[in-house]
Short mmCIF file of C-alpha atoms in Angstrom, two decimals:
data_model
loop_
_atom_site.label_atom_id
_atom_site.label_comp_id
_atom_site.label_asym_id
_atom_site.label_seq_id
_atom_site.Cartn_x
_atom_site.Cartn_y
_atom_site.Cartn_z
CA MET A 40 15.28 2.30 16.62
CA LYS A 41 12.23 1.95 18.85
CA MET A 42 10.49 4.65 16.84
CA TYR A 43 11.04 2.67 13.64
CA LEU A 44 9.89 -0.54 15.26
CA THR A 45 6.75 1.15 16.57
CA LEU A 46 6.04 2.60 13.14
CA ALA A 47 6.55 -0.79 11.51
CA ILE A 48 4.15 -2.49 13.94
CA PHE A 49 1.58 0.25 13.35
CA CYS A 50 1.86 -0.17 9.58
CA VAL A 51 1.46 -3.94 9.78
CA LEU A 52 -1.63 -3.57 11.96
CA LEU A 53 -3.06 -0.99 9.60
CA ALA A 54 -2.41 -3.25 6.61
CA THR A 55 -4.15 -6.10 8.39
CA ALA A 56 -7.15 -3.90 9.13
CA CYS A 57 -7.33 -2.73 5.52
CA SER A 58 -7.33 -6.28 4.22
CA MET A 59 -10.20 -7.45 6.43
CA PRO A 60 -13.34 -8.09 4.42
CA SER A 61 -16.11 -5.62 4.99
CA LYS A 62 -19.57 -6.74 6.02
CA LYS A 63 -21.76 -6.95 2.97
CA GLY A 64 -25.39 -7.62 2.46
CA PRO A 65 -26.58 -10.87 0.86
CA ASN A 66 -26.90 -9.29 -2.61
CA ASP A 67 -23.53 -7.48 -2.62
CA LYS A 68 -21.34 -10.31 -3.93
CA ASP A 69 -18.17 -8.47 -4.93
CA ARG A 70 -19.80 -6.54 -7.74
CA PRO A 71 -17.27 -4.27 -9.42
CA ASN A 72 -17.69 -0.58 -8.85
CA LYS A 73 -19.73 0.99 -11.67
CA GLU A 74 -17.15 3.77 -11.90
CA CYS A 75 -14.26 1.33 -12.11
CA ARG A 76 -13.86 0.79 -15.81
CA ASP A 77 -11.17 1.46 -18.38
CA LYS A 78 -11.40 4.92 -19.89
CA ARG A 79 -9.03 4.26 -22.80
CA PRO A 80 -9.47 1.61 -25.52
CA THR A 81 -5.74 0.85 -25.46
CA CYS A 82 -5.62 -0.32 -21.82
CA LYS A 83 -5.31 -4.04 -22.52
CA GLY A 84 -2.40 -3.43 -24.87
CA VAL A 85 -0.46 -1.43 -22.28
CA ALA A 86 -1.28 -3.53 -19.21
CA TYR A 87 2.45 -4.14 -18.66
CA LEU A 88 2.70 -0.48 -17.57
CA CYS A 89 0.34 -0.90 -14.59
CA GLU A 90 3.08 -1.14 -11.98
CA ASP A 91 5.59 1.38 -13.35
CA TYR A 92 2.97 4.06 -14.06
CA GLU A 93 0.53 3.22 -11.29
CA ARG A 94 -0.90 6.74 -10.85
CA TYR A 95 -1.74 7.20 -14.54
CA MET A 96 -2.93 3.63 -15.04
CA SER A 97 -5.15 3.69 -11.94
CA LYS A 98 -6.87 6.76 -13.36
CA PHE A 99 -7.35 5.59 -16.96
CA CYS A 100 -7.10 1.76 -16.86
CA PRO A 101 -8.19 0.60 -13.37
CA GLN A 102 -10.11 -2.44 -14.61
CA THR A 103 -7.23 -3.79 -16.71
CA CYS A 104 -4.74 -3.20 -13.88
CA GLY A 105 -6.94 -4.93 -11.29
CA MET A 106 -7.42 -1.79 -9.21
CA CYS A 107 -11.18 -2.04 -8.81
CA SER A 108 -11.23 -3.53 -5.32
CA LYS A 109 -11.61 -1.02 -2.54
CA ASN A 110 -8.00 0.12 -2.86
CA SER A 111 -7.04 -2.07 0.10
CA GLU A 112 -4.45 -3.88 -2.01
CA LYS A 113 -2.93 -0.54 -3.04
CA LYS A 114 -2.79 0.59 0.59
CA ILE A 115 -1.03 -2.61 1.56
CA LYS A 116 1.45 -2.22 -1.32
CA ASP A 117 2.14 1.38 -0.23
CA LEU A 118 2.68 0.28 3.36
CA LYS A 119 5.11 -2.40 2.21
CA LYS A 120 7.09 0.26 0.32
CA ILE A 121 7.21 2.40 3.48
CA LEU A 122 8.38 -0.52 5.59
CA ASN A 123 11.07 -1.41 3.06
CA ALA A 124 12.29 2.19 3.08
CA ILE A 125 12.42 2.23 6.88
CA TRP A 126 14.40 -0.98 7.17
CA LYS A 127 16.85 0.08 4.43
CA THR A 128 17.58 3.49 5.98
CA PRO A 129 21.32 3.83 6.61
CA LYS A 130 22.34 4.13 10.23
CA HIS A 131 23.85 7.59 9.71
CA PHE A 132 20.30 8.95 9.23
CA GLU A 133 19.19 7.71 12.62
CA ARG A 134 19.15 10.13 15.52
CA SER A 135 22.44 10.41 17.34
CA ARG A 136 20.79 10.66 20.74
CA ASN A 137 19.24 7.63 22.33
CA PHE A 138 15.68 7.56 23.54
CA PRO A 139 15.24 7.56 27.33
CA ASN A 140 15.91 4.15 28.89
CA GLU A 141 17.56 2.91 25.69
CA LYS A 142 21.08 1.51 25.85
CA SER A 143 23.71 2.92 23.57
CA THR A 144 24.61 0.66 20.62
CA SER A 145 27.95 2.32 19.85
#
């Protein structure tokens, strides 16, 4: 359990670090990336697919799906998925041996 807790704390700290604003010069006021534009004319019509088909949509419709920021939001979303998976892991997948200095829970 300590391993999972340590991993969770690490992920939260990493997510916090990813969401910190970077230092920008006075003329760099959140301009969108020149490469971050929709590559298909149908993007606005299929915007409802952004979450379910994230990989495809991030490649062809990043502007419509709001994926133009420095991917920090995507990293945070991925970390949240990892944390959810960790906390939902059934107990029978946990190691049967206890870590040193850890009391038995059974």
